[in-house]
Coordinates of C-alpha atoms in Angstrom, one line a residue:
Chain D
M178 CA -65.0 17.5 -11.0
D179 CA -67.8 15.0 -11.6
A180 CA -68.5 15.9 -15.2
W181 CA -66.9 17.8 -18.0
L182 CA -67.9 19.3 -21.3
V183 CA -64.9 19.9 -23.6
N184 CA -65.8 22.1 -26.6
D185 CA -69.5 21.3 -25.9
S186 CA -69.0 17.5 -25.9
E187 CA -69.1 15.1 -23.0
N188 CA -65.4 14.3 -22.8
T189 CA -62.7 14.2 -20.2
A190 CA -59.7 14.4 -22.6
I191 CA -58.0 17.3 -24.3
P192 CA -55.2 17.2 -27.0
V193 CA -51.7 16.9 -25.7
T194 CA -50.8 19.7 -28.2
D195 CA -53.1 22.2 -26.4
R196 CA -51.3 25.4 -25.5
G197 CA -53.0 25.4 -22.1
L198 CA -50.8 22.4 -21.2
A199 CA -47.7 23.6 -23.1
Y200 CA -47.5 27.1 -21.8
G201 CA -50.5 27.7 -19.4
D202 CA -51.8 29.8 -22.3
G203 CA -55.3 30.4 -21.0
L204 CA -57.6 31.4 -18.1
F205 CA -60.0 29.8 -15.7
E206 CA -62.9 30.7 -13.4
T207 CA -64.3 29.0 -10.4
I208 CA -67.9 29.7 -9.6
A209 CA -70.1 28.8 -6.6
L210 CA -73.2 26.9 -7.5
R211 CA -75.7 27.6 -4.7
E212 CA -79.4 26.4 -4.7
G213 CA -79.2 25.7 -8.4
R214 CA -77.8 29.0 -9.4
C215 CA -74.3 30.1 -10.4
R216 CA -73.5 33.0 -8.0
F217 CA -72.3 36.2 -9.6
V218 CA -72.0 34.4 -13.0
T219 CA -72.2 37.6 -14.9
D220 CA -69.2 39.0 -13.1
H221 CA -67.2 35.9 -13.6
L222 CA -67.9 35.8 -17.3
A223 CA -67.2 39.5 -17.6
R224 CA -63.8 39.0 -16.0
L225 CA -63.1 36.0 -18.3
E226 CA -64.0 38.1 -21.3
V227 CA -61.6 40.9 -20.2
G228 CA -58.9 38.3 -19.6
C229 CA -59.4 36.8 -23.1
E230 CA -59.1 40.3 -24.6
R231 CA -55.9 41.0 -22.7
L232 CA -54.4 37.6 -23.9
A233 CA -55.9 38.0 -27.5
I234 CA -57.8 34.7 -27.1
P235 CA -61.3 34.8 -28.8
F236 CA -63.9 34.8 -26.0
P237 CA -66.1 31.7 -26.4
G238 CA -69.2 33.8 -25.5
A239 CA -71.3 34.1 -22.3
E240 CA -74.3 32.4 -23.8
R241 CA -72.4 29.4 -24.9
I242 CA -70.7 29.0 -21.5
E243 CA -74.0 29.4 -19.6
R244 CA -75.6 26.7 -21.9
N245 CA -72.8 24.3 -21.0
I246 CA -73.3 25.0 -17.3
R247 CA -77.1 24.5 -17.5
R248 CA -76.5 21.2 -19.3
L249 CA -74.1 19.9 -16.7
C250 CA -76.4 20.9 -13.8
K251 CA -79.4 19.3 -15.5
Q252 CA -77.5 16.0 -16.2
N253 CA -76.0 16.0 -12.7
G254 CA -79.0 17.2 -10.8
A255 CA -76.6 19.3 -8.7
R256 CA -78.0 22.2 -6.7
D257 CA -74.8 23.1 -4.8
G258 CA -71.1 22.7 -5.8
V259 CA -68.4 24.3 -8.0
V260 CA -68.4 25.1 -11.6
K261 CA -65.0 25.4 -13.3
I262 CA -64.4 27.1 -16.6
V263 CA -61.1 26.8 -18.5
V264 CA -60.4 28.7 -21.8
T265 CA -57.1 28.1 -23.6
R266 CA -55.7 29.3 -26.9
G267 CA -56.3 25.8 -28.2
A268 CA -54.0 23.4 -30.0
G269 CA -51.1 24.6 -32.0
P270 CA -47.7 23.7 -33.4
R271 CA -44.6 23.7 -31.2
G272 CA -43.2 27.1 -30.3
Y273 CA -44.5 30.2 -28.6
A274 CA -45.7 31.9 -31.8
Y275 CA -49.3 31.5 -32.9
D276 CA -51.2 32.8 -35.9
P277 CA -53.5 35.5 -34.5
T278 CA -55.9 35.0 -37.4
A279 CA -56.3 31.3 -36.8
V280 CA -56.9 30.8 -33.1
T281 CA -59.5 28.2 -32.1
P282 CA -59.9 28.4 -28.4
M283 CA -60.7 25.4 -26.3
L284 CA -63.5 25.7 -23.8
C285 CA -63.8 23.2 -20.8
V286 CA -66.6 23.4 -18.3
G287 CA -66.7 21.1 -15.3
L288 CA -69.1 20.6 -12.4
A289 CA -68.5 19.1 -9.0
A290 CA -71.4 18.7 -6.6
S291 CA -70.5 19.6 -3.0
E292 CA -71.9 21.2 0.1
P293 CA -71.2 24.9 0.5
P294 CA -68.1 25.3 2.8
I295 CA -68.8 26.4 6.3
V296 CA -67.2 29.6 7.6
P297 CA -65.4 28.7 10.9
P298 CA -67.3 30.7 13.6
D299 CA -64.0 31.5 15.4
G300 CA -62.2 32.4 12.2
I301 CA -59.3 30.6 10.5
R302 CA -55.6 30.1 11.2
V303 CA -53.3 31.2 8.4
R304 CA -49.5 31.2 7.9
L305 CA -47.0 33.2 5.8
C306 CA -45.6 31.4 2.8
T307 CA -41.9 31.7 1.9
T308 CA -42.7 31.1 -1.8
T309 CA -43.1 34.5 -3.5
V310 CA -45.8 35.6 -6.0
S311 CA -44.4 36.7 -9.4
R312 CA -44.9 40.4 -10.3
N313 CA -45.9 41.0 -13.9
P314 CA -48.1 43.9 -14.9
Q315 CA -49.1 42.2 -18.2
L316 CA -50.6 39.3 -16.3
A317 CA -51.7 40.9 -13.0
G318 CA -55.3 40.7 -12.1
M319 CA -56.1 37.7 -14.4
K320 CA -56.8 34.2 -13.3
T321 CA -54.4 32.7 -15.8
L322 CA -53.3 29.0 -16.0
N323 CA -49.8 30.1 -14.8
R324 CA -50.2 29.2 -11.2
L325 CA -47.0 27.5 -10.0
P326 CA -46.2 30.0 -7.3
Q327 CA -49.6 29.2 -5.7
V328 CA -49.0 25.5 -6.1
L329 CA -45.6 25.8 -4.4
G330 CA -47.1 28.1 -1.7
R331 CA -49.9 25.7 -0.9
A332 CA -47.4 22.8 -0.7
E333 CA -45.5 24.5 2.2
W334 CA -47.8 23.1 4.8
Q335 CA -49.8 19.9 5.5
N336 CA -51.3 20.8 8.9
P337 CA -55.1 20.7 8.3
E338 CA -55.6 23.3 11.0
I339 CA -54.1 25.9 8.8
A340 CA -56.7 27.0 6.3
E341 CA -54.7 29.4 4.1
G342 CA -51.2 30.7 3.4
L343 CA -50.5 34.4 2.7
M344 CA -48.0 35.2 -0.1
S345 CA -45.9 38.3 -0.8
D346 CA -44.0 39.5 -3.8
E347 CA -40.2 39.7 -3.8
H348 CA -40.3 43.2 -2.2
G349 CA -42.3 41.9 0.8
N350 CA -45.6 43.3 -0.3
L351 CA -48.6 41.2 0.8
I352 CA -50.4 40.0 -2.4
G353 CA -53.0 37.6 -1.2
G354 CA -53.7 34.0 0.0
T355 CA -52.8 31.0 -2.2
M356 CA -56.4 30.8 -3.2
S357 CA -57.9 34.1 -1.9
N358 CA -57.7 37.8 -1.7
V359 CA -56.8 39.5 1.6
F360 CA -58.1 42.5 3.5
I361 CA -56.8 44.1 6.7
V362 CA -58.3 46.7 9.0
A363 CA -55.7 49.2 10.3
G364 CA -57.1 52.0 12.4
P365 CA -59.9 53.6 10.5
E366 CA -59.0 52.0 7.1
L367 CA -60.0 48.8 5.3
V368 CA -57.0 48.0 3.1
T369 CA -56.4 45.5 0.3
P370 CA -53.4 45.1 -2.0
P371 CA -53.8 46.5 -5.6
T372 CA -53.9 43.9 -8.4
T373 CA -51.9 45.9 -10.9
A374 CA -48.6 44.2 -10.5
A375 CA -49.5 40.8 -9.0
G376 CA -52.5 39.0 -7.6
I377 CA -56.0 38.3 -9.0
A378 CA -58.9 40.7 -9.2
G379 CA -61.2 38.4 -7.3
I380 CA -65.0 38.6 -7.8
M381 CA -65.7 38.3 -4.1
R382 CA -63.0 40.9 -3.5
A383 CA -64.9 43.3 -5.8
K384 CA -68.2 42.5 -3.9
V385 CA -66.5 43.3 -0.6
M386 CA -65.1 46.6 -2.0
Q387 CA -68.6 47.5 -3.2
A388 CA -70.1 46.6 0.2
A389 CA -67.5 48.7 2.0
E390 CA -68.4 51.7 -0.1
Q391 CA -72.2 51.1 0.6
C392 CA -71.4 50.8 4.3
G393 CA -69.4 54.0 4.4
I394 CA -66.2 52.1 5.3
D395 CA -63.0 53.9 4.3
L396 CA -61.4 51.6 1.8
R397 CA -57.8 51.9 0.3
E398 CA -56.1 49.8 -2.3
R399 CA -52.4 50.1 -1.3
D400 CA -49.3 48.1 -0.7
I401 CA -49.2 46.3 2.7
D402 CA -45.7 45.4 4.1
V403 CA -46.1 41.8 5.2
R404 CA -44.1 42.6 8.4
T405 CA -46.8 45.0 9.6
L406 CA -49.5 42.2 9.7
E407 CA -49.0 41.5 13.4
H408 CA -50.1 45.1 14.2
V409 CA -53.3 45.2 12.3
D410 CA -56.8 45.2 14.0
E411 CA -58.6 42.8 11.7
C412 CA -57.8 40.5 8.8
F413 CA -59.9 38.4 6.5
V414 CA -59.6 36.5 3.2
T415 CA -62.2 36.2 0.5
N416 CA -62.9 34.0 -2.6
S417 CA -65.9 33.1 -4.6
L418 CA -66.5 29.8 -2.9
I419 CA -66.0 30.8 0.7
G420 CA -67.2 34.4 0.8
I421 CA -65.4 36.0 3.8
W422 CA -63.2 34.0 6.2
P423 CA -62.1 36.0 9.2
V424 CA -58.5 35.4 10.2
S425 CA -58.1 34.7 13.9
R426 CA -54.5 33.6 14.0
L427 CA -51.3 34.2 12.0
G428 CA -48.3 32.5 13.5
N429 CA -48.4 33.7 17.2
T430 CA -50.5 36.8 16.4
R431 CA -54.2 36.6 17.2
Y432 CA -57.0 38.8 15.8
D433 CA -60.5 39.4 17.0
I434 CA -63.3 39.0 14.5
G435 CA -63.9 42.8 14.5
P436 CA -66.7 45.1 13.7
V437 CA -65.7 45.8 10.1
T438 CA -65.4 42.2 9.2
R439 CA -68.8 41.5 10.8
R440 CA -70.5 44.4 9.0
L441 CA -69.1 43.2 5.7
M442 CA -70.1 39.6 6.3
D443 CA -73.7 40.8 7.0
A444 CA -73.6 43.0 3.8
L445 CA -72.5 40.0 1.7
A446 CA -75.1 37.7 3.4
A447 CA -77.8 40.2 2.4
Q448 CA -76.5 39.9 -1.2
G449 CA -77.0 36.2 -1.2
V450 CA -73.6 35.0 -0.1
S451 CA -75.1 32.4 2.3
E452 CA -71.8 31.4 3.8
C453 CA -71.6 34.8 5.4
R454 CA -74.8 34.4 7.4
R455 CA -74.1 34.4 11.1
Chain P
M138 CA -45.3 17.1 -33.3
D139 CA -45.8 14.1 -35.6
A140 CA -46.2 11.5 -32.9
W141 CA -46.7 11.3 -29.1
L142 CA -46.4 8.7 -26.4
V143 CA -48.5 9.6 -23.3
N144 CA -47.5 7.5 -20.3
D145 CA -45.8 5.1 -22.7
S146 CA -48.9 4.6 -24.9
E147 CA -49.5 5.9 -28.4
N148 CA -52.0 8.6 -27.6
T149 CA -52.6 12.3 -28.3
A150 CA -55.0 13.0 -25.4
I151 CA -54.5 13.9 -21.8
P152 CA -57.0 14.1 -19.0
V153 CA -58.7 17.5 -18.6
T154 CA -58.0 17.2 -14.9
D155 CA -54.3 17.1 -15.4
R156 CA -52.5 19.7 -13.3
G157 CA -50.3 20.6 -16.2
L158 CA -53.4 22.2 -17.8
A159 CA -54.9 23.5 -14.6
Y160 CA -51.9 25.3 -13.2
G161 CA -48.9 24.7 -15.5
D162 CA -47.8 22.4 -12.8
G163 CA -44.9 20.7 -14.7
L164 CA -41.8 21.0 -16.8
F165 CA -40.7 20.5 -20.4
E166 CA -37.6 19.9 -22.5
T167 CA -37.0 20.5 -26.2
I168 CA -34.1 18.4 -27.6
A169 CA -32.5 18.5 -31.0
L170 CA -32.5 15.2 -32.9
R171 CA -29.5 15.2 -35.3
E172 CA -28.5 12.3 -37.5
G173 CA -30.5 9.9 -35.4
R174 CA -29.2 11.0 -32.0
C175 CA -30.7 13.3 -29.3
R176 CA -28.0 15.9 -28.8
F177 CA -26.9 16.5 -25.2
V178 CA -29.8 14.2 -24.0
T179 CA -27.9 13.5 -20.7
D180 CA -27.8 17.2 -19.9
H181 CA -31.5 17.7 -20.8
L182 CA -32.6 14.8 -18.6
A183 CA -30.3 15.9 -15.7
R184 CA -31.9 19.4 -15.9
L185 CA -35.4 17.8 -16.0
E186 CA -34.5 15.7 -12.9
V187 CA -33.3 18.7 -11.0
G188 CA -36.5 20.6 -11.9
C189 CA -38.7 17.7 -10.8
E190 CA -36.8 17.7 -7.5
R191 CA -37.4 21.4 -7.0
L192 CA -41.1 21.0 -7.8
A193 CA -41.4 17.7 -5.8
I194 CA -42.7 15.8 -8.8
P195 CA -41.4 12.2 -9.0
F196 CA -38.9 12.1 -11.9
P197 CA -40.1 9.5 -14.4
G198 CA -36.5 8.2 -14.9
A199 CA -34.0 8.8 -17.7
E200 CA -34.1 5.2 -18.9
R201 CA -37.9 5.3 -19.4
I202 CA -37.8 8.6 -21.2
E203 CA -35.0 7.5 -23.5
R204 CA -36.9 4.3 -24.3
N205 CA -39.9 6.4 -25.3
I206 CA -37.6 8.5 -27.5
R207 CA -36.1 5.5 -29.2
R208 CA -39.5 4.0 -29.9
L209 CA -40.8 7.2 -31.5
C210 CA -37.7 7.6 -33.6
K211 CA -37.9 3.9 -34.8
Q212 CA -41.6 4.2 -35.7
N213 CA -41.2 7.5 -37.4
G214 CA -37.9 6.8 -39.1
A215 CA -36.8 10.3 -38.2
R216 CA -33.1 11.2 -38.2
D217 CA -33.5 15.0 -37.7
G218 CA -36.1 16.9 -35.8
V219 CA -37.2 17.9 -32.4
V220 CA -38.1 15.8 -29.3
K221 CA -40.3 17.4 -26.7
I222 CA -40.7 16.0 -23.2
V223 CA -43.5 17.2 -20.8
V224 CA -43.7 16.0 -17.2
T225 CA -46.6 17.2 -15.0
R226 CA -47.8 16.4 -11.5
G227 CA -50.6 14.4 -13.1
A228 CA -54.3 14.5 -12.6
G229 CA -55.8 15.6 -9.3
P230 CA -58.9 17.1 -7.7
R231 CA -59.7 20.8 -7.9
G232 CA -57.5 23.1 -5.8
Y233 CA -53.8 23.9 -5.5
A234 CA -53.2 21.3 -2.7
Y235 CA -52.0 17.9 -3.6
D236 CA -51.1 14.8 -1.5
P237 CA -47.3 14.5 -1.7
T238 CA -47.5 10.8 -1.0
A239 CA -49.8 10.1 -3.9
V240 CA -48.4 12.0 -7.0
T241 CA -48.5 10.0 -10.2
P242 CA -46.7 12.2 -12.7
M243 CA -47.7 12.3 -16.4
L244 CA -45.0 11.8 -19.0
C245 CA -45.6 13.0 -22.6
V246 CA -42.9 12.5 -25.2
G247 CA -43.4 13.9 -28.8
L248 CA -41.4 13.8 -31.9
A249 CA -41.5 16.1 -35.0
A250 CA -39.2 15.4 -38.0
S251 CA -37.7 18.5 -39.4
E252 CA -34.5 19.7 -41.1
P253 CA -32.0 21.4 -38.7
P254 CA -32.5 25.2 -38.7
I255 CA -29.9 27.1 -40.7
V256 CA -27.9 29.8 -39.0
P257 CA -28.3 33.0 -41.0
P258 CA -24.8 33.8 -42.3
D259 CA -25.2 37.5 -41.7
G260 CA -26.8 37.1 -38.3
I261 CA -30.3 37.7 -37.1
R262 CA -32.4 40.8 -36.5
V263 CA -34.0 41.0 -33.0
R264 CA -36.3 43.5 -31.2
L265 CA -37.0 44.5 -27.6
C266 CA -40.2 43.2 -26.1
T267 CA -42.4 45.4 -23.9
T268 CA -43.8 42.4 -22.1
T269 CA -41.7 41.7 -19.0
V270 CA -40.4 38.4 -17.7
S271 CA -41.6 37.5 -14.2
R272 CA -39.0 37.3 -11.5
N273 CA -39.4 34.4 -9.1
P274 CA -36.4 32.8 -7.4
Q275 CA -38.4 29.6 -6.6
L276 CA -39.0 29.0 -10.3
A277 CA -36.0 30.7 -11.9
G278 CA -33.8 28.5 -14.1
M279 CA -36.5 25.9 -14.7
K280 CA -38.3 25.2 -18.0
T281 CA -41.7 25.2 -16.3
L282 CA -45.1 25.1 -18.1
N283 CA -45.8 28.6 -16.8
R284 CA -44.7 30.5 -20.0
L285 CA -47.3 33.2 -20.6
P286 CA -44.8 36.0 -20.5
Q287 CA -42.9 34.3 -23.4
V288 CA -46.2 33.8 -25.3
L289 CA -47.1 37.5 -25.0
G290 CA -43.6 38.6 -25.8
R291 CA -43.5 36.5 -29.0
A292 CA -47.0 37.8 -30.0
E293 CA -45.6 41.4 -30.1
W294 CA -44.4 41.0 -33.7
Q295 CA -45.4 39.3 -36.9
N296 CA -42.6 40.5 -39.1
P297 CA -40.8 37.3 -40.3
E298 CA -37.6 39.2 -40.7
I299 CA -37.3 39.5 -36.9
A300 CA -36.1 36.2 -35.6
E301 CA -36.2 36.8 -31.8
G302 CA -37.4 39.3 -29.2
L303 CA -35.3 40.2 -26.1
M304 CA -37.1 40.4 -22.8
S305 CA -36.3 42.2 -19.5
D306 CA -37.6 41.9 -16.0
E307 CA -39.5 44.8 -14.4
H308 CA -36.2 46.4 -13.3
G309 CA -35.0 46.6 -16.9
N310 CA -32.5 43.8 -16.5
L311 CA -32.1 41.8 -19.8
I312 CA -33.2 38.2 -19.1
G313 CA -33.1 36.5 -22.5
G314 CA -34.9 36.0 -25.7
T315 CA -38.5 34.6 -25.8
M316 CA -37.0 31.2 -26.7
S317 CA -33.3 31.7 -26.1
N318 CA -30.6 32.7 -23.8
V319 CA -28.6 35.8 -24.6
F320 CA -24.8 36.7 -24.4
I321 CA -23.1 40.0 -25.1
V322 CA -19.5 40.9 -25.5
A323 CA -18.6 44.2 -23.8
G324 CA -14.9 45.2 -24.0
P325 CA -12.9 42.2 -22.8
E326 CA -15.9 40.4 -21.2
L327 CA -18.4 37.8 -22.4
V328 CA -21.5 38.4 -20.3
T329 CA -24.8 36.5 -19.8
P330 CA -27.6 37.3 -17.3
P331 CA -27.8 35.0 -14.2
T332 CA -30.7 32.6 -14.0
T333 CA -31.2 32.9 -10.2
A334 CA -34.2 35.3 -10.3
A335 CA -35.6 34.8 -13.8
G336 CA -34.8 33.1 -17.1
I337 CA -34.0 29.5 -18.0
A338 CA -30.7 27.7 -17.4
G339 CA -30.4 26.7 -21.1
I340 CA -28.4 23.6 -22.0
M341 CA -26.8 25.4 -25.0
R342 CA -26.1 28.3 -22.6
A343 CA -24.1 25.9 -20.4
K344 CA -22.2 24.5 -23.4
V345 CA -21.3 28.1 -24.5
M346 CA -20.1 28.9 -21.0
Q347 CA -18.0 25.7 -20.9
A348 CA -16.6 26.5 -24.4
A349 CA -15.7 30.1 -23.2
E350 CA -13.8 28.7 -20.3
Q351 CA -11.9 26.3 -22.5
C352 CA -11.1 29.1 -25.0
G353 CA -9.8 31.3 -22.2
I354 CA -12.6 33.9 -22.7
D355 CA -13.4 36.0 -19.7
L356 CA -17.0 35.1 -18.8
R357 CA -19.2 36.9 -16.3
E358 CA -22.8 36.1 -15.2
R359 CA -24.1 39.5 -14.2
D360 CA -27.1 41.8 -14.7
I361 CA -27.2 43.6 -18.0
D362 CA -29.2 46.9 -18.2
V363 CA -31.2 46.5 -21.4
R364 CA -30.5 50.2 -22.2
T365 CA -26.8 49.5 -22.6
L366 CA -27.3 47.0 -25.4
E367 CA -26.7 49.6 -28.1
H368 CA -23.2 50.0 -26.8
V369 CA -22.0 46.4 -26.8
D370 CA -19.5 44.9 -29.2
E371 CA -21.2 41.6 -30.0
C372 CA -24.4 39.9 -29.2
F373 CA -25.8 36.4 -29.8
V374 CA -28.6 34.2 -28.7
T375 CA -28.5 30.4 -28.0
N376 CA -30.9 27.5 -27.6
S377 CA -30.8 23.8 -28.0
L378 CA -32.3 23.8 -31.5
I379 CA -30.3 26.7 -33.1
G380 CA -26.9 26.5 -31.4
I381 CA -25.7 30.1 -31.6
W382 CA -27.4 32.8 -33.7
P383 CA -25.3 36.0 -34.0
V384 CA -27.4 39.2 -33.6
S385 CA -26.6 41.7 -36.4
R386 CA -29.4 44.2 -35.7
L387 CA -31.4 45.4 -32.7
G388 CA -33.8 48.2 -33.7
N389 CA -31.4 50.7 -35.4
T390 CA -28.3 49.3 -33.8
R391 CA -26.1 47.1 -35.9
Y392 CA -23.5 44.6 -34.7
D393 CA -20.6 42.9 -36.5
I394 CA -20.4 39.1 -36.1
G395 CA -17.2 39.5 -33.9
P396 CA -14.3 37.3 -33.0
V397 CA -15.7 36.0 -29.7
T398 CA -18.9 34.9 -31.4
R399 CA -16.9 33.2 -34.2
R400 CA -14.6 31.4 -31.8
L401 CA -17.5 30.1 -29.7
M402 CA -19.4 28.9 -32.8
D403 CA -16.2 27.0 -33.9
A404 CA -15.9 25.5 -30.5
L405 CA -19.5 24.3 -30.5
A406 CA -19.2 23.0 -34.1
A407 CA -16.3 20.9 -32.8
Q408 CA -18.6 19.5 -30.1
G409 CA -21.1 18.3 -32.7
V410 CA -23.4 21.4 -32.9
S411 CA -23.6 21.1 -36.7
E412 CA -25.6 24.4 -37.0
C413 CA -22.5 26.3 -35.9
R414 CA -20.3 25.1 -38.7
R415 CA -19.2 27.9 -41.0

């Protein structure tokens, strides 16, 4: 990140006693800045507010966060890049307990200027991670600061030709990529894993699901046994910064960039996800 | 904490880009300071080193950490209290990936002076948490900075008469207290849950297991169905700061402080765990 605002001040330091450091007691958002605008910012802030409610962290407020973003963009002159928002339960004494009547959350907003990522025209190569994703219904769906499984999953490979690693839970259910949600096309169905026990309820995932509905594509949220992946017709991953990345190779299995993936990329491009333009 | 050293300097700030904040990408230790000495410090630092190896974080070194602790104790004049050590993978660019050849870990050492906690002579009251502990073999046993389940578990009650909450995994296996390990006595056996899929390999837990072996008590590490707790003969929780706390009440179930608990408390008291003196 090129610049940060910590609790509305230009600062790159946080207290060592912050519960975000101590316990990962907080949430984050990563938003695409495209042509001077934060894409789907309302959706991101709505998800952050729901997460704060679930963790009983006072939500810092959408207006305040958007003011921070505008200030960083203005100072920086950035038109394209990444905005990161971190909200924690703030500083506190040692121990898991906190006084629910006296929580002062910490808000960090960061900006990094960067060119929008390019969708590889022939699709991406992915691998299966051996690190498993933790299941926990009380945390599932949220983008919490507890992300060690993703860190360990991403550390499994260094080969730059591999763009993403797919992760399963301990039962062998596909959950998502280290940094993305995953969809498969199997016969007539578009399928994505539910986010009720593990995984993140991605904003781009929700946009793809809406687009599928509008296109009349039969969508199911259901468990996907990771061992069935070599038999699926199409596979793609999504996140807020990349849009849709078609998967063309998983280990020795190759996939075509199929008609469902193409239709959804066109639908997202029409909604302003410029990375999906073909 | 009354005083901190961050990377060997008097400081209470860390970079907002630290991966400990971003992802909980690190580990911590909490050590009892008693009569001017860090109790079982060798065991704590050995556990921390093993955790660093598992996460591929360069271990800052026992000598350096102990030098930090001595400096804080000298400055502070503290004889009794708590020492906290945090080691993270350090600052980094956005994203889960890191360059394994260029990790500069962050070391934070904190000290808080406080009187040793008193073991309630009649035992403690505990409750069952509804928040579940995440299972993840790649993380199990370690005291990582990913502790949101424990934060949410501890937030379930405010009643100060309840000293601890017991937590299970999603299968209903007892894992431990929010801040402690748990042991039960059922018939002739002393039983504690394994730490291979969830839970923390507590230092005081290991001392109790050693003491049980020395006392000729039949110890088993095996899964405990949380629904069987009302039928057990004795129950106690352990951690580095409290030693052993006998459990006298769980919901409407009452337990006597039985002979096995008493023998183990005496054995630990003889090893210098002064809180266990009766």
